[in-house]
PDB file of C-alpha atoms in Angstrom:
ATOM      1  CA  MET A 355     -16.650  -6.529  17.489  1.00  0.00           C
ATOM      2  CA  LEU A 356     -13.249  -5.135  15.757  1.00  0.00           C
ATOM      3  CA  GLY A 357     -12.808  -2.443  13.853  1.00  0.00           C
ATOM      4  CA  ALA A 358     -11.279  -0.621  10.621  1.00  0.00           C
ATOM      5  CA  ILE A 359      -9.625   2.187   9.884  1.00  0.00           C
ATOM      6  CA  GLU A 360      -8.411   2.767   6.727  1.00  0.00           C
ATOM      7  CA  ALA A 361      -7.077   5.975   6.826  1.00  0.00           C
ATOM      8  CA  GLY A 362      -5.933   7.611   3.278  1.00  0.00           C
ATOM      9  CA  GLY A 363      -4.989  10.805   1.742  1.00  0.00           C
ATOM     10  CA  THR A 364      -8.602  11.300   0.190  1.00  0.00           C
ATOM     11  CA  LYS A 365     -10.769   9.395   2.135  1.00  0.00           C
ATOM     12  CA  PHE A 366     -10.978   7.583   5.659  1.00  0.00           C
ATOM     13  CA  VAL A 367     -13.078   3.989   5.302  1.00  0.00           C
ATOM     14  CA  LEU A 368     -14.312   3.020   8.616  1.00  0.00           C
ATOM     15  CA  ALA A 369     -15.834  -0.430   9.603  1.00  0.00           C
ATOM     16  CA  VAL A 370     -16.737  -3.433  11.561  1.00  0.00           C
ATOM     17  CA  SER A 371     -16.691  -6.663  11.303  1.00  0.00           C
ATOM     18  CA  GLU A 372     -17.530  -9.929  14.142  1.00  0.00           C
ATOM     19  CA  ASP A 373     -14.744 -12.134  12.515  1.00  0.00           C
ATOM     20  CA  GLY A 374     -12.463 -10.415  10.529  1.00  0.00           C
ATOM     21  CA  LEU A 375     -12.781 -11.721   7.531  1.00  0.00           C
ATOM     22  CA  THR A 376     -16.904 -10.138   6.490  1.00  0.00           C
ATOM     23  CA  VAL A 377     -17.697  -6.716   6.469  1.00  0.00           C
ATOM     24  CA  GLU A 378     -20.199  -5.681   8.601  1.00  0.00           C
ATOM     25  CA  HIS A 379     -21.115  -2.047   7.765  1.00  0.00           C
ATOM     26  CA  ARG A 380     -18.444   0.537   6.425  1.00  0.00           C
ATOM     27  CA  VAL A 381     -18.335   4.245   6.102  1.00  0.00           C
ATOM     28  CA  SER A 382     -16.105   6.612   3.742  1.00  0.00           C
ATOM     29  CA  ILE A 383     -15.701  10.080   4.924  1.00  0.00           C
ATOM     30  CA  LYS A 384     -13.567  12.715   3.170  1.00  0.00           C
ATOM     31  CA  THR A 385     -10.156  13.358   4.372  1.00  0.00           C
ATOM     32  CA  THR A 386     -10.094  17.322   5.079  1.00  0.00           C
ATOM     33  CA  THR A 387      -8.178  18.496   8.482  1.00  0.00           C
ATOM     34  CA  PRO A 388      -7.802  16.164  12.015  1.00  0.00           C
ATOM     35  CA  GLU A 389     -10.241  18.430  13.526  1.00  0.00           C
ATOM     36  CA  GLU A 390     -12.913  17.851  11.574  1.00  0.00           C
ATOM     37  CA  THR A 391     -12.870  14.175  10.346  1.00  0.00           C
ATOM     38  CA  MET A 392     -11.735  12.554  13.584  1.00  0.00           C
ATOM     39  CA  ALA A 393     -14.462  13.590  14.766  1.00  0.00           C
ATOM     40  CA  GLN A 394     -16.217  12.134  11.954  1.00  0.00           C
ATOM     41  CA  VAL A 395     -13.704   8.794  13.706  1.00  0.00           C
ATOM     42  CA  PHE A 396     -14.794   9.266  16.731  1.00  0.00           C
ATOM     43  CA  ALA A 397     -19.085   9.530  15.767  1.00  0.00           C
ATOM     44  CA  TYR A 398     -19.317   6.625  13.938  1.00  0.00           C
ATOM     45  CA  PHE A 399     -16.796   4.142  16.744  1.00  0.00           C
ATOM     46  CA  ASP A 400     -18.981   5.399  19.733  1.00  0.00           C
ATOM     47  CA  LYS A 401     -21.884   3.543  17.947  1.00  0.00           C
ATOM     48  CA  TYR A 402     -19.726   0.268  18.168  1.00  0.00           C
ATOM     49  CA  PRO A 403     -18.641  -1.732  21.273  1.00  0.00           C
ATOM     50  CA  VAL A 404     -15.799  -2.444  19.616  1.00  0.00           C
ATOM     51  CA  THR A 405     -12.880  -4.173  21.787  1.00  0.00           C
ATOM     52  CA  ALA A 406      -9.818  -4.078  19.012  1.00  0.00           C
ATOM     53  CA  LEU A 407      -9.178  -2.139  16.566  1.00  0.00           C
ATOM     54  CA  GLY A 408      -6.515  -1.928  13.349  1.00  0.00           C
ATOM     55  CA  LEU A 409      -5.775   1.449  12.446  1.00  0.00           C
ATOM     56  CA  ALA A 410      -4.133   1.640   8.830  1.00  0.00           C
ATOM     57  CA  SER A 411      -2.847   4.998   7.810  1.00  0.00           C
ATOM     58  CA  PHE A 412      -1.201   6.873   5.155  1.00  0.00           C
ATOM     59  CA  GLY A 413       2.824   8.224   5.732  1.00  0.00           C
ATOM     60  CA  PRO A 414       4.804   8.396   6.510  1.00  0.00           C
ATOM     61  CA  LEU A 415       4.390   7.012  10.423  1.00  0.00           C
ATOM     62  CA  ASN A 416       6.223   6.348  13.165  1.00  0.00           C
ATOM     63  CA  VAL A 417       5.873   2.875  14.156  1.00  0.00           C
ATOM     64  CA  ASN A 418       8.508   2.857  15.760  1.00  0.00           C
ATOM     65  CA  VAL A 419       6.930   1.435  19.284  1.00  0.00           C
ATOM     66  CA  ARG A 420      10.795   2.951  21.381  1.00  0.00           C
ATOM     67  CA  SER A 421      10.477   5.865  20.182  1.00  0.00           C
ATOM     68  CA  LYS A 422       8.634   8.891  21.353  1.00  0.00           C
ATOM     69  CA  GLY A 423       6.761  10.034  18.337  1.00  0.00           C
ATOM     70  CA  TYR A 424       5.434   6.714  18.400  1.00  0.00           C
ATOM     71  CA  GLY A 425       2.033   6.618  16.478  1.00  0.00           C
ATOM     72  CA  SER A 426       1.836  10.146  14.516  1.00  0.00           C
ATOM     73  CA  ILE A 427       2.442  10.866  11.427  1.00  0.00           C
ATOM     74  CA  THR A 428       4.892  12.357  10.392  1.00  0.00           C
ATOM     75  CA  ASN A 429       5.896  14.159   6.785  1.00  0.00           C
ATOM     76  CA  THR A 430       2.971  14.035   5.086  1.00  0.00           C
ATOM     77  CA  PRO A 431       2.899  16.479   2.319  1.00  0.00           C
ATOM     78  CA  LYS A 432      -1.190  16.973   3.808  1.00  0.00           C
ATOM     79  CA  LEU A 433       0.229  19.947   5.678  1.00  0.00           C
ATOM     80  CA  PRO A 434      -2.162  19.856   8.508  1.00  0.00           C
ATOM     81  CA  TRP A 435      -1.737  15.871   9.711  1.00  0.00           C
ATOM     82  CA  ARG A 436       1.581  16.537   9.194  1.00  0.00           C
ATOM     83  CA  HIS A 437       3.125  15.827  13.008  1.00  0.00           C
ATOM     84  CA  TYR A 438      -0.392  14.720  14.251  1.00  0.00           C
ATOM     85  CA  ASP A 439      -0.364  11.886  17.026  1.00  0.00           C
ATOM     86  CA  ILE A 440      -3.253  10.067  15.358  1.00  0.00           C
ATOM     87  CA  LEU A 441      -2.920   6.319  17.590  1.00  0.00           C
ATOM     88  CA  GLY A 442      -2.698   8.699  20.908  1.00  0.00           C
ATOM     89  CA  ASP A 443      -6.299  10.782  19.556  1.00  0.00           C
ATOM     90  CA  MET A 444      -7.822   6.974  19.325  1.00  0.00           C
ATOM     91  CA  LYS A 445      -6.354   5.620  22.769  1.00  0.00           C
ATOM     92  CA  ALA A 446      -7.128   8.814  24.153  1.00  0.00           C
ATOM     93  CA  HIS A 447     -10.929   8.400  23.173  1.00  0.00           C
ATOM     94  CA  TYR A 448     -10.808   4.316  23.759  1.00  0.00           C
ATOM     95  CA  PRO A 449      -8.556   3.838  26.326  1.00  0.00           C
ATOM     96  CA  ASP A 450     -10.260  -0.011  27.162  1.00  0.00           C
ATOM     97  CA  VAL A 451      -9.592  -1.134  23.290  1.00  0.00           C
ATOM     98  CA  ARG A 452      -6.768  -2.697  21.952  1.00  0.00           C
ATOM     99  CA  PHE A 453      -4.795  -1.241  18.667  1.00  0.00           C
ATOM    100  CA  ALA A 454      -3.260  -2.560  15.642  1.00  0.00           C
ATOM    101  CA  PHE A 455      -1.151   0.565  14.407  1.00  0.00           C
ATOM    102  CA  THR A 456       0.503  -0.326  11.274  1.00  0.00           C
ATOM    103  CA  THR A 457       0.660   1.373   6.881  1.00  0.00           C
ATOM    104  CA  ASP A 458      -2.572   1.441   4.417  1.00  0.00           C
ATOM    105  CA  VAL A 459       0.130  -0.114   1.755  1.00  0.00           C
ATOM    106  CA  ASN A 460       0.819  -2.940   4.923  1.00  0.00           C
ATOM    107  CA  ALA A 461      -2.648  -3.526   5.783  1.00  0.00           C
ATOM    108  CA  ALA A 462      -3.325  -4.565   2.594  1.00  0.00           C
ATOM    109  CA  ALA A 463      -0.911  -6.804   2.783  1.00  0.00           C
ATOM    110  CA  TYR A 464      -1.764  -8.025   5.389  1.00  0.00           C
ATOM    111  CA  GLY A 465      -5.404  -8.767   4.341  1.00  0.00           C
ATOM    112  CA  GLU A 466      -4.393 -10.300   0.977  1.00  0.00           C
ATOM    113  CA  LEU A 467      -2.002 -13.132   3.086  1.00  0.00           C
ATOM    114  CA  LYS A 468      -5.120 -13.294   5.679  1.00  0.00           C
ATOM    115  CA  ALA A 469      -6.972 -13.847   2.496  1.00  0.00           C
ATOM    116  CA  GLY A 470      -6.583 -13.586  -0.124  1.00  0.00           C
ATOM    117  CA  ALA A 471      -4.134 -13.383  -3.266  1.00  0.00           C
ATOM    118  CA  ALA A 472      -1.290 -14.858  -1.103  1.00  0.00           C
ATOM    119  CA  LYS A 473      -3.492 -16.501   1.406  1.00  0.00           C
ATOM    120  CA  GLY A 474      -1.450 -20.172   2.308  1.00  0.00           C
ATOM    121  CA  VAL A 475       1.936 -17.965   2.356  1.00  0.00           C
ATOM    122  CA  GLN A 476       3.828 -16.786   4.547  1.00  0.00           C
ATOM    123  CA  ASP A 477       6.232 -14.661   2.643  1.00  0.00           C
ATOM    124  CA  VAL A 478       4.410 -11.528   0.610  1.00  0.00           C
ATOM    125  CA  VAL A 479       5.525  -7.957  -1.535  1.00  0.00           C
ATOM    126  CA  TYR A 480       2.308  -6.213  -1.882  1.00  0.00           C
ATOM    127  CA  TRP A 481       2.337  -2.521  -4.391  1.00  0.00           C
ATOM    128  CA  THR A 482       0.074  -0.603  -4.402  1.00  0.00           C
ATOM    129  CA  VAL A 483       0.436   0.862  -7.767  1.00  0.00           C
ATOM    130  CA  GLY A 484      -1.710   4.273  -8.428  1.00  0.00           C
ATOM    131  CA  THR A 485      -1.298   7.951  -7.446  1.00  0.00           C
ATOM    132  CA  GLY A 486       1.417   7.087  -6.009  1.00  0.00           C
ATOM    133  CA  ILE A 487       3.160   3.692  -5.286  1.00  0.00           C
ATOM    134  CA  GLY A 488       3.897   1.455  -1.734  1.00  0.00           C
ATOM    135  CA  ALA A 489       4.585  -1.638  -0.307  1.00  0.00           C
ATOM    136  CA  GLY A 490       3.530  -3.831   2.090  1.00  0.00           C
ATOM    137  CA  ILE A 491       5.832  -6.454   3.162  1.00  0.00           C
ATOM    138  CA  VAL A 492       5.197  -9.996   4.724  1.00  0.00           C
ATOM    139  CA  SER A 493       7.880 -11.726   5.989  1.00  0.00           C
ATOM    140  CA  ASN A 494       7.229 -15.499   7.284  1.00  0.00           C
ATOM    141  CA  GLY A 495       3.936 -14.436   8.295  1.00  0.00           C
ATOM    142  CA  LYS A 496       5.040 -10.864  10.413  1.00  0.00           C
ATOM    143  CA  LEU A 497       4.967  -7.288   8.685  1.00  0.00           C
ATOM    144  CA  LEU A 498       7.767  -5.651   7.785  1.00  0.00           C
ATOM    145  CA  GLN A 499       9.043  -3.010  10.025  1.00  0.00           C
ATOM    146  CA  GLY A 500      11.575  -1.763  12.397  1.00  0.00           C
ATOM    147  CA  TYR A 501      12.868   1.862  12.789  1.00  0.00           C
ATOM    148  CA  SER A 502      10.708   2.782   9.727  1.00  0.00           C
ATOM    149  CA  HIS A 503       8.417   0.862   7.516  1.00  0.00           C
ATOM    150  CA  PRO A 504       8.755  -0.357   4.261  1.00  0.00           C
ATOM    151  CA  GLU A 505       9.188   2.321   1.793  1.00  0.00           C
ATOM    152  CA  ALA A 506      10.024   0.594  -1.272  1.00  0.00           C
ATOM    153  CA  GLY A 507       7.992   2.641  -3.527  1.00  0.00           C
ATOM    154  CA  HIS A 508      11.396   5.642  -3.976  1.00  0.00           C
ATOM    155  CA  MET A 509      13.607   2.305  -4.547  1.00  0.00           C
ATOM    156  CA  LEU A 510      15.896   3.775  -7.741  1.00  0.00           C
ATOM    157  CA  VAL A 511      15.554   2.048 -11.249  1.00  0.00           C
ATOM    158  CA  ARG A 512      17.081   2.128 -14.132  1.00  0.00           C
ATOM    159  CA  ARG A 513      15.778   4.385 -16.748  1.00  0.00           C
ATOM    160  CA  ASP A 514      13.977   3.224 -19.971  1.00  0.00           C
ATOM    161  CA  PRO A 515      15.903   3.740 -22.697  1.00  0.00           C
ATOM    162  CA  ARG A 516      13.175   5.176 -24.446  1.00  0.00           C
ATOM    163  CA  ASP A 517      12.360   7.900 -21.407  1.00  0.00           C
ATOM    164  CA  GLU A 518      13.062  11.199 -21.313  1.00  0.00           C
ATOM    165  CA  PHE A 519      10.662  11.818 -18.830  1.00  0.00           C
ATOM    166  CA  ALA A 520      11.911  13.626 -15.130  1.00  0.00           C
ATOM    167  CA  GLY A 521       9.900  11.931 -12.472  1.00  0.00           C
ATOM    168  CA  PHE A 522       7.648  13.567 -10.305  1.00  0.00           C
ATOM    169  CA  CYS A 523       8.642  12.574  -6.895  1.00  0.00           C
ATOM    170  CA  PRO A 524       9.620  16.006  -5.222  1.00  0.00           C
ATOM    171  CA  TYR A 525      11.964  14.128  -3.368  1.00  0.00           C
ATOM    172  CA  HIS A 526      13.742  11.661  -5.600  1.00  0.00           C
ATOM    173  CA  HIS A 527      12.591  12.940  -8.830  1.00  0.00           C
ATOM    174  CA  ASP A 528      12.637   9.853 -10.934  1.00  0.00           C
ATOM    175  CA  CYS A 529      13.067   6.760  -8.208  1.00  0.00           C
ATOM    176  CA  LEU A 530      10.281   4.219  -8.791  1.00  0.00           C
ATOM    177  CA  GLU A 531       6.882   6.248  -7.874  1.00  0.00           C
ATOM    178  CA  GLY A 532       8.493   9.353  -9.942  1.00  0.00           C
ATOM    179  CA  LEU A 533       8.070   6.757 -12.982  1.00  0.00           C
ATOM    180  CA  ALA A 534       6.033   5.063 -12.539  1.00  0.00           C
ATOM    181  CA  ALA A 535       2.755   5.745 -10.381  1.00  0.00           C
ATOM    182  CA  GLY A 536      -0.298   7.415 -12.113  1.00  0.00           C
ATOM    183  CA  PRO A 537       0.946  10.710 -12.088  1.00  0.00           C
ATOM    184  CA  ALA A 538       3.655  10.326 -13.850  1.00  0.00           C
ATOM    185  CA  ILE A 539       2.177   7.948 -16.886  1.00  0.00           C
ATOM    186  CA  GLU A 540      -0.582  11.460 -16.978  1.00  0.00           C
ATOM    187  CA  GLN A 541       2.826  14.146 -17.283  1.00  0.00           C
ATOM    188  CA  ARG A 542       4.502  11.957 -19.645  1.00  0.00           C
ATOM    189  CA  PHE A 543       2.218  11.325 -22.195  1.00  0.00           C
ATOM    190  CA  GLY A 544      -0.261  14.180 -22.076  1.00  0.00           C
ATOM    191  CA  LYS A 545      -3.385  11.867 -20.862  1.00  0.00           C
ATOM    192  CA  PRO A 546      -4.549   9.578 -18.047  1.00  0.00           C
ATOM    193  CA  ALA A 547      -3.338   6.362 -17.938  1.00  0.00           C
ATOM    194  CA  ILE A 548      -7.004   5.114 -18.430  1.00  0.00           C
ATOM    195  CA  GLU A 549      -7.005   6.791 -21.329  1.00  0.00           C
ATOM    196  CA  LEU A 550      -4.021   5.194 -22.759  1.00  0.00           C
ATOM    197  CA  ALA A 551      -4.163   2.318 -24.904  1.00  0.00           C
ATOM    198  CA  PRO A 552      -3.422  -1.660 -24.321  1.00  0.00           C
ATOM    199  CA  ASP A 553      -1.285  -1.590 -26.701  1.00  0.00           C
ATOM    200  CA  HIS A 554       0.751   1.847 -25.973  1.00  0.00           C
ATOM    201  CA  VAL A 555       4.272   2.457 -25.580  1.00  0.00           C
ATOM    202  CA  ALA A 556       3.661   3.609 -22.349  1.00  0.00           C
ATOM    203  CA  TRP A 557       2.904   0.013 -20.505  1.00  0.00           C
ATOM    204  CA  GLU A 558       5.897  -1.514 -22.011  1.00  0.00           C
ATOM    205  CA  ILE A 559       7.981   1.389 -19.988  1.00  0.00           C
ATOM    206  CA  GLU A 560       4.970   1.000 -17.020  1.00  0.00           C
ATOM    207  CA  ALA A 561       5.975  -3.106 -16.669  1.00  0.00           C
ATOM    208  CA  ASN A 562      10.190  -2.088 -17.859  1.00  0.00           C
ATOM    209  CA  TYR A 563       9.777  -0.139 -14.203  1.00  0.00           C
ATOM    210  CA  LEU A 564       7.927  -2.569 -11.713  1.00  0.00           C
ATOM    211  CA  ALA A 565       9.430  -5.357 -13.006  1.00  0.00           C
ATOM    212  CA  GLN A 566      12.295  -3.932 -11.951  1.00  0.00           C
ATOM    213  CA  ALA A 567      10.462  -3.163  -8.973  1.00  0.00           C
ATOM    214  CA  CYS A 568       9.649  -7.098  -8.685  1.00  0.00           C
ATOM    215  CA  MET A 569      13.623  -8.264  -9.512  1.00  0.00           C
ATOM    216  CA  ASN A 570      14.759  -6.323  -6.176  1.00  0.00           C
ATOM    217  CA  VAL A 571      12.477  -7.225  -4.451  1.00  0.00           C
ATOM    218  CA  THR A 572      12.766 -11.123  -5.002  1.00  0.00           C
ATOM    219  CA  LEU A 573      16.306 -10.387  -4.301  1.00  0.00           C
ATOM    220  CA  THR A 574      16.093  -8.987  -1.008  1.00  0.00           C
ATOM    221  CA  VAL A 575      13.339 -10.310   1.031  1.00  0.00           C
ATOM    222  CA  ALA A 576      12.508 -13.203  -1.658  1.00  0.00           C
ATOM    223  CA  PRO A 577       8.769 -13.681  -1.221  1.00  0.00           C
ATOM    224  CA  GLU A 578       6.808 -16.257  -2.135  1.00  0.00           C
ATOM    225  CA  ARG A 579       4.221 -14.075  -4.085  1.00  0.00           C
ATOM    226  CA  ILE A 580       4.356 -11.091  -5.433  1.00  0.00           C
ATOM    227  CA  VAL A 581       1.257  -8.981  -5.222  1.00  0.00           C
ATOM    228  CA  PHE A 582      -0.430  -5.561  -7.571  1.00  0.00           C
ATOM    229  CA  GLY A 583      -2.969  -3.693  -6.948  1.00  0.00           C
ATOM    230  CA  GLY A 584      -4.170   0.249  -7.255  1.00  0.00           C
ATOM    231  CA  GLY A 585      -5.658   1.657  -9.697  1.00  0.00           C
ATOM    232  CA  VAL A 586      -2.416   1.443 -12.421  1.00  0.00           C
ATOM    233  CA  MET A 587      -2.771  -2.760 -12.280  1.00  0.00           C
ATOM    234  CA  HIS A 588      -6.462  -1.783 -13.969  1.00  0.00           C
ATOM    235  CA  GLN A 589      -4.942  -2.425 -17.371  1.00  0.00           C
ATOM    236  CA  PRO A 590      -4.371  -6.430 -17.342  1.00  0.00           C
ATOM    237  CA  GLN A 591      -2.545  -6.498 -20.018  1.00  0.00           C
ATOM    238  CA  LEU A 592       0.561  -5.402 -17.361  1.00  0.00           C
ATOM    239  CA  PHE A 593       0.586  -8.539 -16.014  1.00  0.00           C
ATOM    240  CA  PRO A 594       2.072 -10.809 -18.629  1.00  0.00           C
ATOM    241  CA  MET A 595       4.830  -8.042 -19.659  1.00  0.00           C
ATOM    242  CA  ILE A 596       5.864  -7.679 -15.981  1.00  0.00           C
ATOM    243  CA  ARG A 597       6.807 -11.684 -16.184  1.00  0.00           C
ATOM    244  CA  GLU A 598       8.063 -11.516 -19.246  1.00  0.00           C
ATOM    245  CA  ALA A 599      10.524  -8.382 -18.128  1.00  0.00           C
ATOM    246  CA  PHE A 600      11.154  -9.373 -15.083  1.00  0.00           C
ATOM    247  CA  LYS A 601      11.972 -12.749 -16.072  1.00  0.00           C
ATOM    248  CA  GLU A 602      14.501 -11.502 -19.024  1.00  0.00           C
ATOM    249  CA  LYS A 603      16.562  -9.026 -16.160  1.00  0.00           C
ATOM    250  CA  ILE A 604      16.488 -11.770 -13.589  1.00  0.00           C
ATOM    251  CA  ALA A 605      18.389 -13.962 -15.951  1.00  0.00           C
ATOM    252  CA  ASP A 606      17.601 -17.099 -14.278  1.00  0.00           C
ATOM    253  CA  TYR A 607      20.100 -15.815 -10.940  1.00  0.00           C
ATOM    254  CA  VAL A 608      17.410 -17.718  -8.541  1.00  0.00           C
ATOM    255  CA  GLU A 609      15.040 -19.581  -8.148  1.00  0.00           C
ATOM    256  CA  TYR A 610      11.722 -18.193  -8.174  1.00  0.00           C
ATOM    257  CA  PRO A 611       7.724 -19.726  -8.213  1.00  0.00           C
ATOM    258  CA  ALA A 612       6.059 -20.184 -11.272  1.00  0.00           C
ATOM    259  CA  LEU A 613       5.322 -16.846 -12.424  1.00  0.00           C
ATOM    260  CA  ASP A 614       1.997 -16.694 -12.843  1.00  0.00           C
ATOM    261  CA  ASP A 615       2.034 -17.352  -9.459  1.00  0.00           C
ATOM    262  CA  TYR A 616       4.008 -15.290  -8.710  1.00  0.00           C
ATOM    263  CA  ILE A 617       2.753 -11.906  -9.890  1.00  0.00           C
ATOM    264  CA  VAL A 618      -0.790 -12.117  -9.547  1.00  0.00           C
ATOM    265  CA  PRO A 619      -3.660  -8.900  -8.984  1.00  0.00           C
ATOM    266  CA  ILE A 620      -4.809  -8.605  -5.508  1.00  0.00           C
ATOM    267  CA  ALA A 621      -8.437 -10.039  -5.333  1.00  0.00           C
ATOM    268  CA  LEU A 622      -9.762  -8.698  -2.004  1.00  0.00           C
ATOM    269  CA  LYS A 623      -9.987  -5.199  -3.938  1.00  0.00           C
ATOM    270  CA  ASP A 624     -11.397  -1.691  -1.765  1.00  0.00           C
ATOM    271  CA  ASP A 625     -11.797  -4.659   0.838  1.00  0.00           C
ATOM    272  CA  ALA A 626      -7.813  -5.532   1.078  1.00  0.00           C
ATOM    273  CA  GLY A 627      -7.558  -2.305   3.876  1.00  0.00           C
ATOM    274  CA  VAL A 628      -9.722  -3.323   6.362  1.00  0.00           C
ATOM    275  CA  ILE A 629      -9.604  -6.586   6.160  1.00  0.00           C
ATOM    276  CA  GLY A 630      -6.228  -6.790   7.377  1.00  0.00           C
ATOM    277  CA  ALA A 631      -6.758  -3.941   9.530  1.00  0.00           C
ATOM    278  CA  PHE A 632      -9.460  -6.077  11.273  1.00  0.00           C
ATOM    279  CA  MET A 633      -7.039  -9.796  11.284  1.00  0.00           C
ATOM    280  CA  LEU A 634      -4.567  -7.433  12.584  1.00  0.00           C
ATOM    281  CA  ALA A 635      -6.449  -6.265  15.700  1.00  0.00           C
ATOM    282  CA  LYS A 636      -7.443  -9.331  16.793  1.00  0.00           C
ATOM    283  CA  GLU A 637      -3.841 -10.482  16.698  1.00  0.00           C
ATOM    284  CA  ALA A 638      -3.627  -7.708  18.572  1.00  0.00           C
TER     285      ALA A 638
END
């Protein structure tokens, strides 16, 4: 049996599966402290004969297998979890289980590759745009990570000329996340994104920034598909706007797939992360 943990900053999703594509059972628990949350994690998996488990966590993470701190959550703003060895704790509790360890957004990217909007391709960038912005990158069928994992949500972008918002990222202020994540929209316009009309100028500005993100990854990792998920992307009018802005910005410099097939919405919805974790565990 396969296990999956999608460890988010607000909640942990725990699930089990026989084949990796069908969620047999899942629960959601609150992310509080390592002591409280992990006790519930252990109680859940103690009930199942799991032989391999995919652990997909919020970060930043130490994913460098050659590093002394491999398996730890590092400089997270969730202070109780800072420098917590989440993988080591899991391995100590389940010494006979095989583990795959990566970021939550990487797992979602892998899930979309295996069973979602990127099924049938080998190279995909998955963006999640919500409370924050993150990217999972799969290249030649493998997750892209080296010394660390991608933190593409903090890439720098050109400011929209209509935008005077300073940015909310505590590290970089007006990086992509600082200008285009959900809190940036709310702070800039005084109300949550979900309350803004579809024709509000907010979406033109948002599409500009997300199109730049698409251009940057197109020119660096050349994916076959770009998939968007996250709460902000529940606005269907964004997709044609992003495609049009991307086409204008890329200016036919490089070739890319037909835009309707290149920049697309997530297919697996809330199951993307757990299915990706299952599949990574299966291959561990």
